[in-house]
Coordinates of N, CA and C in Angstrom, one line a residue:
Chain A
X225 N 110.3 131.6 -6.2 CA 110.9 132.0 -4.9 C 110.3 133.3 -4.4
X226 N 109.9 133.4 -3.2 CA 109.3 134.6 -2.6 C 110.4 135.6 -2.2
X227 N 110.4 136.7 -2.8 CA 111.5 137.7 -2.5 C 110.8 139.1 -2.4
X228 N 111.5 139.9 -1.6 CA 111.1 141.3 -1.4 C 112.2 142.2 -1.6
X229 N 112.0 143.3 -2.4 CA 113.1 144.2 -2.8 C 112.6 145.6 -2.5
X230 N 113.6 146.4 -1.9 CA 113.3 147.8 -1.6 C 114.3 148.7 -2.4
X231 N 113.7 149.7 -3.0 CA 114.5 150.7 -3.7 C 114.0 152.1 -3.4
X232 N 114.9 153.1 -3.1 CA 116.3 152.9 -3.1 C 116.9 152.3 -1.8
X233 N 118.1 152.0 -1.8 CA 118.7 151.5 -0.5 C 118.9 152.7 0.5
X234 N 119.1 153.9 -0.1 CA 119.3 155.0 0.8 C 118.7 156.2 0.1
X235 N 118.3 157.2 1.0 CA 117.6 158.4 0.5 C 117.9 159.5 1.4
X236 N 118.3 160.7 0.9 CA 118.5 161.8 1.7 C 117.7 163.0 1.1
X237 N 116.9 163.6 2.0 CA 116.0 164.7 1.6 C 116.0 165.8 2.5
X238 N 115.7 167.0 2.1 CA 115.6 168.1 3.0 C 114.3 168.1 3.8
X239 N 114.3 168.6 5.0 CA 113.1 168.6 5.8 C 112.0 169.3 5.1
X240 N 110.8 168.7 5.3 CA 109.6 169.3 4.7 C 109.1 168.6 3.4
X241 N 110.1 167.9 2.8 CA 109.7 167.2 1.6 C 108.8 166.0 1.8
X242 N 107.9 165.8 0.8 CA 107.1 164.5 0.8 C 107.9 163.5 0.1
X243 N 107.9 162.3 0.5 CA 108.7 161.3 -0.2 C 108.0 159.9 -0.2
X244 N 108.5 159.1 -1.1 CA 107.9 157.7 -1.3 C 109.0 156.7 -1.3
X245 N 108.8 155.7 -0.5 CA 109.7 154.5 -0.4 C 109.0 153.4 -1.1
X246 N 109.7 152.6 -1.9 CA 109.2 151.6 -2.7 C 109.5 150.2 -2.2
X247 N 108.6 149.3 -2.4 CA 108.8 147.9 -2.0 C 108.1 147.0 -3.1
X248 N 108.8 146.1 -3.6 CA 108.3 145.2 -4.6 C 108.4 143.7 -4.2
X249 N 107.5 142.9 -4.6 CA 107.6 141.5 -4.1 C 107.2 140.5 -5.3
X250 N 107.7 139.4 -5.2 CA 107.4 138.3 -6.2 C 106.1 137.6 -5.6
X251 N 105.4 136.9 -6.4 CA 104.3 136.1 -6.0 C 103.2 137.0 -5.3
X252 N 102.2 137.3 -6.1 CA 101.2 138.3 -5.7 C 100.2 137.7 -4.7
X253 N 100.3 136.4 -4.4 CA 99.4 135.8 -3.5 C 99.8 136.0 -2.0
X254 N 99.9 137.3 -1.6 CA 100.3 137.6 -0.3 C 99.2 137.5 0.7
X255 N 99.6 137.3 2.0 CA 98.6 137.4 3.0 C 98.5 138.8 3.6
X256 N 99.6 139.4 3.8 CA 99.7 140.8 4.3 C 101.0 141.4 4.0
X257 N 101.1 142.7 4.3 CA 102.4 143.4 4.1 C 102.5 144.4 5.3
X258 N 103.7 144.5 5.8 CA 103.9 145.3 7.0 C 105.1 146.2 6.8
X259 N 105.0 147.5 7.1 CA 106.1 148.4 7.1 C 106.6 148.6 8.5
X260 N 107.9 148.5 8.7 CA 108.6 148.7 10.0 C 109.6 149.9 9.9
X261 N 109.9 150.4 11.0 CA 110.9 151.4 11.2 C 112.0 150.9 12.1
X262 N 113.2 151.0 11.8 CA 114.3 150.6 12.7 C 115.3 151.8 12.8
X263 N 115.5 152.2 14.1 CA 116.4 153.2 14.4 C 117.8 152.5 14.7
X264 N 118.9 153.2 14.5 CA 120.2 152.6 14.7 C 120.4 151.9 16.0
X265 N 120.7 150.6 16.0 CA 121.0 149.9 17.3 C 119.7 149.5 18.0
X266 N 118.6 149.7 17.4 CA 117.3 149.5 18.1 C 116.5 148.3 17.4
X267 N 115.4 148.0 18.0 CA 114.5 147.0 17.4 C 113.6 147.6 16.3
X268 N 112.6 146.8 15.9 CA 111.7 147.2 14.8 C 110.4 147.7 15.4
X269 N 110.0 148.8 14.9 CA 108.7 149.3 15.3 C 107.7 149.2 14.1
X270 N 106.6 148.6 14.4 CA 105.6 148.4 13.3 C 104.9 149.7 13.0
X271 N 104.9 150.1 11.8 CA 104.3 151.4 11.3 C 102.9 151.1 10.8
X272 N 102.8 150.3 9.8 CA 101.5 150.0 9.2 C 101.4 148.6 8.7
X273 N 100.2 148.0 8.8 CA 100.0 146.7 8.3 C 98.8 146.7 7.3
X274 N 99.1 146.2 6.1 CA 98.0 146.1 5.1 C 97.7 144.7 4.8
X275 N 96.4 144.3 5.0 CA 96.0 143.0 4.7 C 95.8 142.9 3.2
X276 N 95.8 141.6 2.7 CA 95.8 141.4 1.3 C 94.5 142.0 0.6
X277 N 93.4 142.1 1.4 CA 92.2 142.6 0.9 C 92.1 144.1 0.8
X278 N 93.1 144.8 1.4 CA 93.1 146.2 1.5 C 94.0 146.9 0.5
X279 N 93.8 148.1 0.2 CA 94.6 148.8 -0.8 C 95.5 149.9 -0.1
X280 N 95.1 150.3 1.0 CA 96.0 151.3 1.7 C 95.7 151.4 3.2
X281 N 96.6 151.9 3.9 CA 96.5 152.2 5.4 C 97.2 153.5 5.7
X282 N 96.6 154.3 6.6 CA 97.1 155.6 6.9 C 97.3 155.7 8.4
X283 N 98.4 156.3 8.8 CA 98.6 156.6 10.2 C 99.4 157.9 10.3
X284 N 98.7 159.0 10.7 CA 99.4 160.3 10.8 C 99.9 160.8 9.4
X285 N 101.2 161.0 9.4 CA 101.8 161.5 8.1 C 102.2 160.3 7.2
X286 N 101.9 159.1 7.6 CA 102.3 158.0 6.8 C 101.1 157.4 6.1
X287 N 101.3 157.0 4.8 CA 100.3 156.3 4.1 C 101.0 155.1 3.3
X288 N 100.5 153.9 3.5 CA 101.0 152.8 2.8 C 100.0 152.3 1.8
X289 N 100.4 152.0 0.6 CA 99.5 151.5 -0.4 C 99.9 150.1 -0.8
X290 N 99.0 149.3 -1.4 CA 99.3 148.0 -1.8 C 98.7 147.7 -3.1
X291 N 99.4 147.3 -4.1 CA 98.9 146.8 -5.4 C 99.4 145.4 -5.6
X292 N 98.6 144.5 -5.3 CA 99.0 143.1 -5.4 C 99.3 142.7 -6.9
X293 N 98.5 143.2 -7.8 CA 98.6 142.7 -9.2 C 100.0 143.1 -9.8
X294 N 100.5 144.2 -9.3 CA 101.8 144.6 -9.8 C 103.0 144.2 -8.9
X295 N 102.6 143.7 -7.7 CA 103.6 143.3 -6.7 C 104.3 144.4 -6.1
X296 N 103.6 145.5 -5.8 CA 104.2 146.7 -5.2 C 103.5 147.3 -4.0
X297 N 104.3 147.9 -3.2 CA 103.8 148.7 -2.1 C 104.6 149.9 -2.0
X298 N 104.0 151.0 -1.6 CA 104.7 152.2 -1.4 C 104.4 152.8 0.0
X299 N 105.4 153.4 0.6 CA 105.2 154.1 1.9 C 105.4 155.6 1.6
X300 N 104.4 156.3 1.8 CA 104.4 157.8 1.5 C 104.6 158.5 2.9
X301 N 105.6 159.3 3.0 CA 105.8 160.1 4.2 C 105.6 161.6 3.8
X302 N 104.6 162.2 4.4 CA 104.3 163.6 4.2 C 105.1 164.5 5.1
X303 N 105.5 165.7 4.5 CA 106.2 166.7 5.3 C 107.2 166.1 6.3
X304 N 108.3 165.5 5.7 CA 109.3 164.8 6.4 C 110.0 165.7 7.4
X305 N 110.4 165.0 8.5 CA 111.0 165.7 9.6 C 112.4 165.0 10.0
X306 N 113.3 165.7 10.6 CA 114.6 165.0 10.9 C 114.3 163.8 11.8
X307 N 113.3 163.8 12.6 CA 113.0 162.6 13.4 C 112.5 161.4 12.6
X308 N 112.2 161.6 11.4 CA 111.9 160.5 10.5 C 113.1 159.7 10.0
X309 N 114.3 160.2 10.3 CA 115.5 159.5 9.8 C 115.6 158.2 10.5
X310 N 115.7 157.1 9.7 CA 115.7 155.8 10.2 C 115.8 154.8 9.0
X311 N 115.9 153.5 9.2 CA 115.7 152.6 8.2 C 114.3 152.0 8.1
X312 N 113.7 152.0 7.0 CA 112.4 151.6 6.8 C 112.4 150.2 6.1
X313 N 111.7 149.3 6.7 CA 111.7 147.9 6.2 C 110.3 147.5 5.8
X314 N 110.3 146.8 4.7 CA 109.0 146.3 4.1 C 109.1 144.8 4.4
X315 N 108.0 144.2 4.9 CA 108.0 142.7 5.1 C 106.7 142.2 4.6
X316 N 106.8 141.0 3.9 CA 105.6 140.4 3.3 C 105.4 139.1 4.0
X317 N 104.1 138.8 4.3 CA 103.7 137.5 4.8 C 102.9 136.8 3.7
X318 N 103.4 135.6 3.4 CA 102.7 134.8 2.4 C 101.8 133.7 3.0
X319 N 102.0 133.5 4.2 CA 101.3 132.5 4.9 C 100.6 133.0 6.1
X320 N 99.3 132.9 6.2 CA 98.6 133.4 7.4 C 98.8 132.4 8.5
X321 N 99.0 131.2 8.2 CA 99.1 130.2 9.3 C 100.4 130.3 10.1
X322 N 101.5 130.6 9.4 CA 102.7 130.6 10.2 C 103.1 132.1 10.6
X323 N 102.6 133.1 9.9 CA 103.0 134.4 10.2 C 104.4 134.8 9.8
X324 N 105.0 133.9 9.1 CA 106.4 134.2 8.7 C 106.5 135.4 7.8
X325 N 107.5 136.3 8.0 CA 107.7 137.5 7.3 C 109.0 137.4 6.5
X326 N 108.9 137.8 5.2 CA 110.1 137.9 4.4 C 110.4 139.4 4.2
X327 N 111.6 139.8 4.6 CA 111.9 141.2 4.6 C 112.7 141.7 3.4
X328 N 112.5 143.0 3.0 CA 113.4 143.6 2.1 C 114.6 144.1 2.8
X329 N 115.5 144.6 2.0 CA 116.8 145.0 2.6 C 116.7 146.4 3.3
X330 N 115.6 147.1 3.1 CA 115.4 148.3 3.8 C 115.9 149.5 3.0
X331 N 115.3 150.7 3.3 CA 115.7 152.0 2.8 C 116.1 152.8 4.0
X332 N 117.3 153.3 3.9 CA 117.8 154.2 5.0 C 117.5 155.6 4.6
X333 N 116.7 156.2 5.4 CA 116.3 157.6 5.1 C 117.0 158.6 6.0
X334 N 117.5 159.7 5.4 CA 118.1 160.8 6.2 C 117.3 162.0 5.8
X335 N 116.7 162.7 6.8 CA 116.0 163.9 6.6 C 116.9 165.0 7.2
X336 N 117.3 165.9 6.3 CA 118.3 167.0 6.8 C 117.5 168.2 7.2
X337 N 117.9 168.8 8.4 CA 117.2 170.0 8.8 C 117.5 171.2 7.9
Chain B
X119 N 105.9 148.6 30.6 CA 105.9 147.1 30.3 C 106.3 146.8 28.9
X120 N 107.4 146.2 28.7 CA 107.9 145.8 27.4 C 107.1 144.6 26.9
X121 N 106.6 144.7 25.6 CA 105.8 143.7 25.1 C 106.6 142.4 24.8
X122 N 107.7 142.6 24.1 CA 108.6 141.5 23.7 C 109.9 141.9 24.3
X123 N 110.4 141.1 25.2 CA 111.7 141.5 25.8 C 112.7 140.3 25.7
X124 N 113.9 140.6 25.4 CA 114.9 139.6 25.2 C 116.2 140.0 25.9
X125 N 116.9 139.0 26.5 CA 118.1 139.2 27.2 C 119.1 138.2 26.8
X126 N 120.4 138.6 26.8 CA 120.9 139.9 27.1 C 120.8 140.8 25.9
X127 N 121.1 142.1 26.1 CA 121.0 143.0 24.9 C 122.3 142.9 24.1
X128 N 123.4 142.7 24.8 CA 124.7 142.5 24.2 C 125.3 141.2 24.7
X129 N 126.0 140.5 23.8 CA 126.7 139.3 24.2 C 128.0 139.1 23.4
X130 N 129.1 139.2 24.1 CA 130.4 139.0 23.5 C 131.0 137.7 24.0
X131 N 131.4 136.8 23.1 CA 131.9 135.5 23.6 C 132.9 135.0 22.6
X132 N 133.7 134.0 23.1 CA 134.7 133.4 22.2 C 134.2 132.3 21.4
X133 N 134.8 132.1 20.3 CA 134.5 130.9 19.4 C 134.5 129.6 20.2
X134 N 133.6 128.8 19.9 CA 133.5 127.5 20.5 C 132.6 127.4 21.8
X135 N 132.3 128.6 22.3 CA 131.5 128.6 23.5 C 130.0 128.3 23.1
X136 N 129.2 128.0 24.2 CA 127.8 127.8 24.1 C 127.1 128.9 24.8
X137 N 126.1 129.5 24.2 CA 125.4 130.6 24.8 C 123.9 130.5 24.5
X138 N 123.1 131.2 25.4 CA 121.7 131.3 25.2 C 121.2 132.7 25.2
X139 N 120.1 132.9 24.5 CA 119.4 134.2 24.5 C 117.9 133.9 24.9
X140 N 117.4 134.7 25.8 CA 116.1 134.5 26.2 C 115.1 135.5 25.7
X141 N 113.9 135.1 25.5 CA 112.8 136.0 25.0 C 111.5 135.7 25.7
X142 N 110.8 136.7 26.1 CA 109.5 136.6 26.7 C 108.6 137.6 26.1
X143 N 107.3 137.3 25.9 CA 106.3 138.2 25.5 C 105.1 138.2 26.4
X144 N 104.6 139.4 26.7 CA 103.5 139.5 27.6 C 102.2 139.9 26.9
X145 N 102.2 139.6 25.6 CA 101.0 140.0 24.7 C 100.0 138.9 24.6
X146 N 100.3 137.7 25.1 CA 99.3 136.6 25.0 C 99.3 136.0 23.6
X147 N 100.3 136.3 22.8 CA 100.3 135.7 21.5 C 100.7 134.2 21.5
X148 N 100.2 133.5 20.5 CA 100.5 132.1 20.5 C 101.8 131.8 19.7
X149 N 102.2 132.7 18.8 CA 103.3 132.4 17.9 C 104.4 133.3 18.2
X150 N 105.6 132.7 18.2 CA 106.9 133.5 18.5 C 107.9 133.1 17.5
X151 N 108.9 133.9 17.3 CA 109.9 133.8 16.2 C 111.3 134.2 16.7
X152 N 112.3 133.6 16.0 CA 113.6 134.2 16.0 C 114.0 134.6 14.6
X153 N 114.5 135.8 14.5 CA 115.0 136.3 13.2 C 116.5 136.7 13.5
X154 N 117.3 136.6 12.4 CA 118.7 137.0 12.4 C 118.9 138.2 11.5
X155 N 119.6 139.2 12.0 CA 119.9 140.4 11.1 C 121.4 140.4 10.9
X156 N 121.9 140.2 9.7 CA 123.3 140.1 9.4 C 123.9 141.5 9.4
X157 N 125.2 141.5 9.0 CA 126.0 142.7 9.0 C 125.5 143.7 8.0
X158 N 124.8 143.2 7.0 CA 124.2 144.1 5.9 C 122.8 144.5 6.3
X159 N 122.4 144.2 7.5 CA 121.1 144.6 8.0 C 119.9 143.8 7.4
X160 N 120.3 142.7 6.8 CA 119.2 141.9 6.2 C 118.6 140.9 7.2
X161 N 117.3 141.0 7.4 CA 116.6 140.2 8.4 C 116.0 138.9 7.8
X162 N 116.3 137.8 8.4 CA 115.8 136.5 7.9 C 115.3 135.7 9.0
X163 N 114.2 135.0 8.8 CA 113.6 134.2 9.8 C 114.4 132.9 10.1
X164 N 114.5 132.5 11.3 CA 115.2 131.3 11.7 C 114.2 130.2 12.1
X165 N 113.4 130.6 13.1 CA 112.5 129.6 13.7 C 111.2 130.3 14.0
X166 N 110.1 129.4 14.1 CA 108.8 129.9 14.6 C 108.2 128.8 15.4
X167 N 107.6 129.2 16.5 CA 106.9 128.3 17.4 C 105.4 128.8 17.5
X168 N 104.5 127.8 17.5 CA 103.1 128.2 17.8 C 102.7 127.3 18.9
X169 N 102.3 128.0 20.0 CA 101.9 127.3 21.2 C 102.8 126.2 21.6
X170 N 104.1 126.5 21.7 CA 105.2 125.6 22.1 C 105.6 124.6 21.0
X171 N 105.0 124.6 19.9 CA 105.3 123.6 18.8 C 106.1 124.3 17.7
X172 N 107.2 123.7 17.3 CA 108.0 124.2 16.2 C 107.2 124.1 14.9
X173 N 107.1 125.2 14.2 CA 106.4 125.2 12.9 C 107.3 125.7 11.7
X174 N 108.3 126.4 12.0 CA 109.2 126.8 11.0 C 110.7 126.6 11.5
X175 N 111.4 125.9 10.6 CA 112.9 125.8 10.8 C 113.6 126.0 9.5
X176 N 114.1 127.2 9.4 CA 114.6 127.6 8.1 C 116.1 127.3 7.8
X177 N 116.3 126.0 7.6 CA 117.7 125.6 7.2 C 118.8 126.2 8.1
X178 N 118.5 126.2 9.3 CA 119.5 126.8 10.3 C 120.4 125.7 10.8
X179 N 121.7 125.9 10.9 CA 122.6 124.8 11.4 C 122.1 124.2 12.7
X180 N 122.2 123.0 12.9 CA 121.7 122.3 14.1 C 122.4 122.7 15.4
X181 N 123.4 123.6 15.3 CA 124.0 124.2 16.5 C 123.1 125.1 17.2
X182 N 122.1 125.6 16.4 CA 121.0 126.5 16.9 C 119.8 125.6 17.4
X183 N 119.5 125.8 18.6 CA 118.3 125.0 19.1 C 117.4 125.9 19.9
X184 N 116.2 126.1 19.4 CA 115.2 126.9 20.1 C 114.5 126.0 21.1
X185 N 114.0 126.7 22.2 CA 113.3 125.9 23.2 C 112.1 126.8 23.7
X186 N 110.9 126.3 23.7 CA 109.8 127.0 24.2 C 109.1 126.3 25.4
X187 N 109.5 126.8 26.6 CA 108.9 126.1 27.8 C 107.4 126.4 27.9
X188 N 107.0 127.5 27.5 CA 105.6 127.8 27.4 C 105.3 128.8 26.3
X189 N 104.1 129.2 26.0 CA 103.9 130.0 24.8 C 104.3 131.4 25.0
X190 N 104.7 131.8 26.2 CA 105.2 133.2 26.4 C 106.7 133.3 26.3
X191 N 107.4 132.2 26.2 CA 108.8 132.2 26.2 C 109.4 131.4 25.0
X192 N 110.4 132.0 24.3 CA 111.1 131.2 23.3 C 112.6 131.6 23.4
X193 N 113.3 130.6 23.8 CA 114.8 130.8 24.0 C 115.6 130.2 22.9
X194 N 116.7 130.8 22.7 CA 117.6 130.3 21.6 C 118.9 129.9 22.2
X195 N 119.3 128.7 22.0 CA 120.6 128.2 22.5 C 121.5 127.9 21.3
X196 N 122.7 128.4 21.4 CA 123.7 128.2 20.3 C 124.9 127.5 20.8
X197 N 125.2 126.4 20.2 CA 126.4 125.6 20.6 C 127.6 125.9 19.7
X198 N 128.8 125.7 20.2 CA 130.0 125.8 19.4 C 130.0 127.1 18.5
X199 N 129.9 128.2 19.1 CA 129.8 129.5 18.4 C 130.9 129.7 17.4
X200 N 130.5 130.2 16.2 CA 131.5 130.5 15.2 C 131.5 132.0 14.9
X201 N 132.5 132.5 14.2 CA 132.6 133.9 13.9 C 131.4 134.4 13.1
X202 N 131.0 133.5 12.2 CA 129.8 133.9 11.3 C 128.5 134.0 12.0
X203 N 128.5 133.6 13.3 CA 127.2 133.7 14.1 C 127.0 135.1 14.6
X204 N 128.1 136.0 14.4 CA 128.0 137.3 14.9 C 126.9 138.0 14.1
X205 N 125.9 138.6 14.8 CA 124.7 139.2 14.2 C 123.9 139.8 15.3
X206 N 122.8 140.4 14.9 CA 121.8 140.8 15.9 C 120.6 139.8 15.7
X207 N 120.2 139.2 16.8 CA 119.1 138.3 16.9 C 117.9 138.9 17.5
X208 N 116.8 138.8 16.7 CA 115.5 139.4 17.1 C 114.5 138.4 17.4
X209 N 113.8 138.5 18.6 CA 112.7 137.7 18.9 C 111.4 138.5 18.5
X210 N 110.4 137.8 18.1 CA 109.1 138.5 17.8 C 108.0 137.6 18.1
X211 N 106.8 138.2 18.3 CA 105.6 137.4 18.4 C 104.5 138.0 17.5
X212 N 103.5 137.3 17.2 CA 102.5 137.9 16.3 C 101.1 137.3 16.6
X213 N 100.2 138.1 16.2 CA 98.8 137.7 16.2 C 98.1 138.3 15.0
X214 N 97.3 137.5 14.3 CA 96.5 138.0 13.1 C 97.4 138.7 12.1
X215 N 98.6 138.2 12.0 CA 99.5 138.8 11.0 C 100.4 140.0 11.4
X216 N 100.1 140.5 12.5 CA 100.9 141.7 13.0 C 102.0 141.2 13.9
X217 N 103.2 141.6 13.5 CA 104.4 141.1 14.3 C 104.9 142.2 15.2
X218 N 105.3 141.8 16.4 CA 105.9 142.7 17.4 C 107.3 142.2 17.7
X219 N 108.3 143.1 17.6 CA 109.7 142.6 17.7 C 110.3 143.1 19.0
X220 N 111.2 142.3 19.6 CA 112.0 142.8 20.7 C 113.1 143.7 20.2
X221 N 113.9 144.2 21.1 CA 114.9 145.2 20.8 C 116.2 144.6 20.3
X222 N 116.3 143.3 20.3 CA 117.4 142.6 19.7 C 118.5 142.3 20.7
X223 N 119.3 141.3 20.3 CA 120.5 140.9 21.1 C 121.7 140.9 20.1
X224 N 122.6 141.8 20.4 CA 123.8 141.9 19.5 C 124.8 140.9 20.0
X225 N 125.0 139.8 19.2 CA 126.0 138.8 19.5 C 127.3 139.0 18.7
X226 N 128.4 139.1 19.4 CA 129.7 139.2 18.8 C 130.6 138.0 19.2
X227 N 131.0 137.3 18.2 CA 131.9 136.1 18.5 C 133.3 136.5 18.1
X228 N 134.2 136.3 19.1 CA 135.6 136.8 18.8 C 136.5 135.6 18.9

């Protein structure tokens, strides 16, 4: 069964800290992996997309890595800011044809000023 | 210009009613989806259409019926609403594996 797990469920850090969010998945034969951000009461914003042939992607202070063999991805946030406070969702696509995504439960991040 | 837009944003209705949620994307994508986010914030796919053809139906009760009049629109009709249908419903579209989501419709059944 294809499943995605995110740990921890919640994280609180002081402003300025570097932090890592974890995502693990069963079945290493993935097509791609996408990290999303969701603010309370809002939709999902795509942060980074990693194709199965890639090992990492970077956008500004965000870096996402992918290790298919161990079934893991990490989202690294450098120099965290209060504006980074949100829920971060990891989603895995196992089928390129359908584009279906299976989501983890998310990590809710609070960055304290 | 909103890429994936869905209406209404909020919907409060009584049990037993029938309601529809509309979704439109102006990205030119062939594939569109409906996802449901439950009270624990867990997102799960319900349906997917590719160029107006149903390609995914994830064991959703047949009270839920998607309709795609053209590849830019995917509407969701729900019959005989139940309390357990209360959730946030997200529409999405994708191209080459990258998904774009609408802002969601919060459905509350009372």
